[in-house]
PDB file of C-alpha atoms in Angstrom:
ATOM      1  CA  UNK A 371    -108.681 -79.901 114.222  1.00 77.00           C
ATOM      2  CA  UNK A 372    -110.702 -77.633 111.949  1.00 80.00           C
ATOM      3  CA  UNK A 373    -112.297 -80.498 109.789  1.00 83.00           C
ATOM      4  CA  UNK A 374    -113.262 -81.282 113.281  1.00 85.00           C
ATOM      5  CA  UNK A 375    -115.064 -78.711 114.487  1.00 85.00           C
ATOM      6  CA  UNK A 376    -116.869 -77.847 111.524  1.00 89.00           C
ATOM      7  CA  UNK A 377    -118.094 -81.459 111.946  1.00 91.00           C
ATOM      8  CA  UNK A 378    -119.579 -80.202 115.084  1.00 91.00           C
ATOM      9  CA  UNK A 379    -121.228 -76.971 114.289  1.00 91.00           C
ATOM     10  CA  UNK A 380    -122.781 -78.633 110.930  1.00 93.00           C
ATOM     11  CA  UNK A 381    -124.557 -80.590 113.573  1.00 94.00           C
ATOM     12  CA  UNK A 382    -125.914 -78.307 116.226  1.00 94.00           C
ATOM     13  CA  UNK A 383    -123.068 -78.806 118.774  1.00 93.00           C
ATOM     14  CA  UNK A 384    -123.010 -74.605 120.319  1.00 92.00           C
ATOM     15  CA  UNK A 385    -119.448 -75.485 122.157  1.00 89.00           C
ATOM     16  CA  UNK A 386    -116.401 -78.030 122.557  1.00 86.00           C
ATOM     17  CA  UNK A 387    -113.860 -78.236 125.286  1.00 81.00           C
ATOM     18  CA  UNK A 388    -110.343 -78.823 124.536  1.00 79.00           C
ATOM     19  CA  UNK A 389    -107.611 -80.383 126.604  1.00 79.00           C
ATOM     20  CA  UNK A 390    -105.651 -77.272 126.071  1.00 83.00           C
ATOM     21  CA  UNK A 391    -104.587 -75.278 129.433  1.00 82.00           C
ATOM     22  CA  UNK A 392    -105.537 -72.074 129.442  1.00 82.00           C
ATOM     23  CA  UNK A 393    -108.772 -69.483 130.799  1.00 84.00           C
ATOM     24  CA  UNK A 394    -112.075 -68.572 129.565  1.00 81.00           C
ATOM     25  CA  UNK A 395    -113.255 -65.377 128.760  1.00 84.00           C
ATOM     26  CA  UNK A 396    -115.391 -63.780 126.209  1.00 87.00           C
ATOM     27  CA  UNK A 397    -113.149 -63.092 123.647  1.00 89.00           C
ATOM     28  CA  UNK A 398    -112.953 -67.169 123.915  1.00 84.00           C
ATOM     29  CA  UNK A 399    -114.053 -69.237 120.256  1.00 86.00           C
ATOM     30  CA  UNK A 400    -116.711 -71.185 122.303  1.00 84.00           C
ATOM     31  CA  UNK A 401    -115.454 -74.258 119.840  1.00 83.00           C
ATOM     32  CA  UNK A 402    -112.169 -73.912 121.215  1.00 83.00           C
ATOM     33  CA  UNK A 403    -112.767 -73.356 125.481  1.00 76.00           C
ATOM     34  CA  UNK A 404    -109.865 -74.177 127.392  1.00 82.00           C
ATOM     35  CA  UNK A 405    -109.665 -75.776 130.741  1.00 79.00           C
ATOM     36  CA  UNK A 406    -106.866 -76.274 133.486  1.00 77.00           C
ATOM     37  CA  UNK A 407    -106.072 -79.849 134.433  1.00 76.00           C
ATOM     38  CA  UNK A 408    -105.977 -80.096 137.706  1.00 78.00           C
ATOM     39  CA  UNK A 409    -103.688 -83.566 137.635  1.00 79.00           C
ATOM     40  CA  UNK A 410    -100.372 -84.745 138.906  1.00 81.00           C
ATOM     41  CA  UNK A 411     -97.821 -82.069 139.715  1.00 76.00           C
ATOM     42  CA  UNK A 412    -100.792 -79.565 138.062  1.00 72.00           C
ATOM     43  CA  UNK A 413    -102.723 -80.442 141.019  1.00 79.00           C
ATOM     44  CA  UNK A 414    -100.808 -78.579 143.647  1.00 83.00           C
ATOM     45  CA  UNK A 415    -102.903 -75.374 144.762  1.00 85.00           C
ATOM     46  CA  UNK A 416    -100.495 -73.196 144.371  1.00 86.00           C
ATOM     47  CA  UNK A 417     -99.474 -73.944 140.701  1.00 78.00           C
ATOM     48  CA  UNK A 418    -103.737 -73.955 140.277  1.00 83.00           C
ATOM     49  CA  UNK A 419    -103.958 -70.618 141.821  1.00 82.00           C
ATOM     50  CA  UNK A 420    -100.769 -69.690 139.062  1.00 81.00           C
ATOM     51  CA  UNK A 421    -103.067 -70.594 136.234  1.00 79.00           C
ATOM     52  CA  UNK A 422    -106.434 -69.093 137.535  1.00 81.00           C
ATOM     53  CA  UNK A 423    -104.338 -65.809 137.662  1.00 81.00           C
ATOM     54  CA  UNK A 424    -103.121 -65.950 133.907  1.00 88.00           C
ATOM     55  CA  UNK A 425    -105.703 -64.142 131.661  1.00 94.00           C
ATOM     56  CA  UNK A 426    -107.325 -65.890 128.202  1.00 94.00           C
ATOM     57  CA  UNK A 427    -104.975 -64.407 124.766  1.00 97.00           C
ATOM     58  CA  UNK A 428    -107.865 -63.151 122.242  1.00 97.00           C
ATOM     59  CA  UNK A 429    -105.532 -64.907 119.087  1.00 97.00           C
ATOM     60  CA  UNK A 430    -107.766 -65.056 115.415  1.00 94.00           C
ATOM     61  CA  UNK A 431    -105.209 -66.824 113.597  1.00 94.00           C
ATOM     62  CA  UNK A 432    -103.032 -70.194 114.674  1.00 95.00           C
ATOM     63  CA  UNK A 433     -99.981 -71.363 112.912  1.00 95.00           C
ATOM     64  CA  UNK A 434     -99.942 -73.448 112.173  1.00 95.00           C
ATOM     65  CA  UNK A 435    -103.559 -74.724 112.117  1.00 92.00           C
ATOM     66  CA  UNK A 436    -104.704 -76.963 115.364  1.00 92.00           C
ATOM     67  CA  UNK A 437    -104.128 -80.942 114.197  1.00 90.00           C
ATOM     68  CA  UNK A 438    -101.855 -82.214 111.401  1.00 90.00           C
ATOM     69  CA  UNK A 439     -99.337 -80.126 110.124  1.00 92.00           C
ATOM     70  CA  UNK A 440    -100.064 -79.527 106.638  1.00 90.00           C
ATOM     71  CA  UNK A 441     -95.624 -78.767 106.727  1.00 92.00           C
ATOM     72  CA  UNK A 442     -92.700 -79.935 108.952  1.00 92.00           C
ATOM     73  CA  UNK A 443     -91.419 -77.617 109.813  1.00 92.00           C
ATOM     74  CA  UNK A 444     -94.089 -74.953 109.472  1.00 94.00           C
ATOM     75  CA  UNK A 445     -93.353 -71.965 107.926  1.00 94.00           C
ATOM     76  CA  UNK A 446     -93.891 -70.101 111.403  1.00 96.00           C
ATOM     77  CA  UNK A 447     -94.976 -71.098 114.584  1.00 98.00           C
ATOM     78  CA  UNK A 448     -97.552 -68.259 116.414  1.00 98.00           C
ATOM     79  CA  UNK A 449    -100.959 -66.272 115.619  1.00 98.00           C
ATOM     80  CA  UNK A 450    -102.430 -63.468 114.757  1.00 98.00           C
ATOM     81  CA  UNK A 451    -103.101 -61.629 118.426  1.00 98.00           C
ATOM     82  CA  UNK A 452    -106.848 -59.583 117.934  1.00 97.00           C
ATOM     83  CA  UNK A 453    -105.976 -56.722 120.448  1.00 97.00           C
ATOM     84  CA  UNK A 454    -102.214 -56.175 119.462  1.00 98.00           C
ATOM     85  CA  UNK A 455    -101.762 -52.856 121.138  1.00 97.00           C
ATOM     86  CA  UNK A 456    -102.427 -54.759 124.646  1.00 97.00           C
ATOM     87  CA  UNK A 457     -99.994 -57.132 124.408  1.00 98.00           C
ATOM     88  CA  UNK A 458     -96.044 -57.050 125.480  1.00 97.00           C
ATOM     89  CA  UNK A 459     -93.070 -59.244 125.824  1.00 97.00           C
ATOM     90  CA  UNK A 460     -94.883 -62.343 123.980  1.00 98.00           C
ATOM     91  CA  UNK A 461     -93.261 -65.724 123.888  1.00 98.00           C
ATOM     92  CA  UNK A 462     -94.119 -68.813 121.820  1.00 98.00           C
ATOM     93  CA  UNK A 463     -93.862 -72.687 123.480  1.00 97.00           C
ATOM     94  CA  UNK A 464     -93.432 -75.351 121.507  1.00 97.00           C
ATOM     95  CA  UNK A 465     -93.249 -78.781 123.913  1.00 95.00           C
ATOM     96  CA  UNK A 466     -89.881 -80.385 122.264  1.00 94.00           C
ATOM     97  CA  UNK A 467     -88.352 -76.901 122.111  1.00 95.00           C
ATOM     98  CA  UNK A 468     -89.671 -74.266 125.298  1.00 97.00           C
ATOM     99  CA  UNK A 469     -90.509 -71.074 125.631  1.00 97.00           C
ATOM    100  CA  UNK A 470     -88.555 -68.729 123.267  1.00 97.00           C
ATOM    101  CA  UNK A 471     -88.715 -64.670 122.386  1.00 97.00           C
ATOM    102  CA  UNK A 472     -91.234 -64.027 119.310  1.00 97.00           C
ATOM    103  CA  UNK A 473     -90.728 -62.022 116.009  1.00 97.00           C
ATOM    104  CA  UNK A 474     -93.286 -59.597 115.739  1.00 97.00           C
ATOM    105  CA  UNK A 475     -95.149 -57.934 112.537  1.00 96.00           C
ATOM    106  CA  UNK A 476     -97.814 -56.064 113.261  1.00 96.00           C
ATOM    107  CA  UNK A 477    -100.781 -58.590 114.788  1.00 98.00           C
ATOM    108  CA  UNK A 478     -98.660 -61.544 114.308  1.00 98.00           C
ATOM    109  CA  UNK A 479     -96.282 -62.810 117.147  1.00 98.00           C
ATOM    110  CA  UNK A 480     -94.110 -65.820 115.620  1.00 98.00           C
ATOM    111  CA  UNK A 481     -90.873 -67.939 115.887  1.00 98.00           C
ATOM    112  CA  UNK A 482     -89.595 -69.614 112.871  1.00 96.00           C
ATOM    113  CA  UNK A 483     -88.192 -73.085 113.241  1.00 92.00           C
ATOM    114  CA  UNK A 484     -85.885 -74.358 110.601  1.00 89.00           C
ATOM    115  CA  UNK A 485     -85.543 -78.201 111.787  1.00 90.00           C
ATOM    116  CA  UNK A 486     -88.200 -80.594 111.770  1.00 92.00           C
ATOM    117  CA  UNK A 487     -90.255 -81.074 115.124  1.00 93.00           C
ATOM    118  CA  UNK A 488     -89.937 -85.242 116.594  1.00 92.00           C
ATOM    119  CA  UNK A 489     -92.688 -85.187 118.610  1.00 92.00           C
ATOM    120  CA  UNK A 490     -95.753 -87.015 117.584  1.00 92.00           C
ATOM    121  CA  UNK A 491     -98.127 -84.601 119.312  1.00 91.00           C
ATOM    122  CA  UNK A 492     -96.460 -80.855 120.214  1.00 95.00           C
ATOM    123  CA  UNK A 493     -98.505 -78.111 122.470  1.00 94.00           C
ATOM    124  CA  UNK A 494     -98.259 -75.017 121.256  1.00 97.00           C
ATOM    125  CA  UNK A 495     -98.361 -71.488 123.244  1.00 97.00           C
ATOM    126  CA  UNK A 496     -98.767 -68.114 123.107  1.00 98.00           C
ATOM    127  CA  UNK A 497     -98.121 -66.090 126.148  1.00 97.00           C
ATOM    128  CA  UNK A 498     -97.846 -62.081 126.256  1.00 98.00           C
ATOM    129  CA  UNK A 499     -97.734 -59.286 129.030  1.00 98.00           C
ATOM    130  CA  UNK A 500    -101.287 -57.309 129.068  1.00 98.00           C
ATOM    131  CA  UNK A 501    -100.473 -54.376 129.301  1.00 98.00           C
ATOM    132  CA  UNK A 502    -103.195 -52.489 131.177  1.00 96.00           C
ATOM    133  CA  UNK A 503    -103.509 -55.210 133.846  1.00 96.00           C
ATOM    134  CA  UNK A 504     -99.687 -56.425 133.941  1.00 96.00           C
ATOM    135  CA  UNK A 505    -101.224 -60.335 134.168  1.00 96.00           C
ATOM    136  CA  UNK A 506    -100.003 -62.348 131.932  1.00 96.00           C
ATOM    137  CA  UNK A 507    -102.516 -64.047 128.901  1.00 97.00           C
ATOM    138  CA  UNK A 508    -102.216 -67.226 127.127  1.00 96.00           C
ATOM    139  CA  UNK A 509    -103.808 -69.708 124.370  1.00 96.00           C
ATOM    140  CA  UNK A 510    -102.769 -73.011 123.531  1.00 95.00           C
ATOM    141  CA  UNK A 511    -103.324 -75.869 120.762  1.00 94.00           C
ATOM    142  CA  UNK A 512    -102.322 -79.145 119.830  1.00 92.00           C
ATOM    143  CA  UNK A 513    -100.669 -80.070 116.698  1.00 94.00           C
ATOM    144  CA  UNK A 514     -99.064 -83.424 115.177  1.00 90.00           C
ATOM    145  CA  UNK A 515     -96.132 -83.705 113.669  1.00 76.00           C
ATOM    146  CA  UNK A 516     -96.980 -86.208 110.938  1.00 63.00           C
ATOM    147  CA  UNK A 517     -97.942 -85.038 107.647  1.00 48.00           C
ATOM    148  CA  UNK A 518    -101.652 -86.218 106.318  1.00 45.00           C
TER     149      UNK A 518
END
């Protein structure tokens, strides 16, 4: 979570790995660097060659906010993309609910959920066409469902 990570940067950490799926690039927070599991069903090669060919989502703004939700449900579910002209067709995941089409004002891709997530721990997604390469881009995060 954010309380987290400023944890780490107050002392002298330069980058953290999550255990969120996803690709590296240099748009990437290097507090926030993604990895693909390569585990279980994951590791068959070609679902592994699947992910290697999905390009990192430059997002400056979760919602909500990596770790506990501060509301359930949240307001919105989505981010703030950084590059919003490059970006088509976006879709937001949400583990108890899929993937599902996006509402879309200006940077911000969202889907607004109006019943209270179950899950304990939900991964959250953002995935979007790139326009100028036609690959698809994604970022991910964690958040629980229990209030602090």
């Amino acid at each position: 979570n954010l309380a987290l990570i400023e944890v780490l940067r107050q002392r002298g950490y330069r980058a953290v790995f999550t255990q969120d799926p996803g690709n590296v690039d240099v748009h990437s927070d290097p507090f926030r660097l993604s990895r693909q599991a390569v585990v279980g069903s994951w590791s068959r090669m070609d679902h592994f060659i699947r992910r290697l060919n999905r390009e990192n989502l430059p997002v400056e703004d979760f919602f909500p906010d990596p770790g506990f939700l501060e509301q359930n449900p949240p307001p919105k579910i989505g981010g703030r993309l950084k590059f919003p002209s490059r970006y088509s067709d976006c879709e937001v995941y949400v583990s108890e609910l899929g993937w599902m089409k996006v509402e879309r004002s200006g940077a911000e891709v969202f889907i607004k959920v109006n019943r209270v997530l179950q899950r304990k721990w939900n991964r959250i997604g953002i995935r979007c066409r790139n326009n100028d390469t036609g690959m698809w881009a994604e970022a991910f995060w964690m958040v629980m469902g229990v209030s602090r």
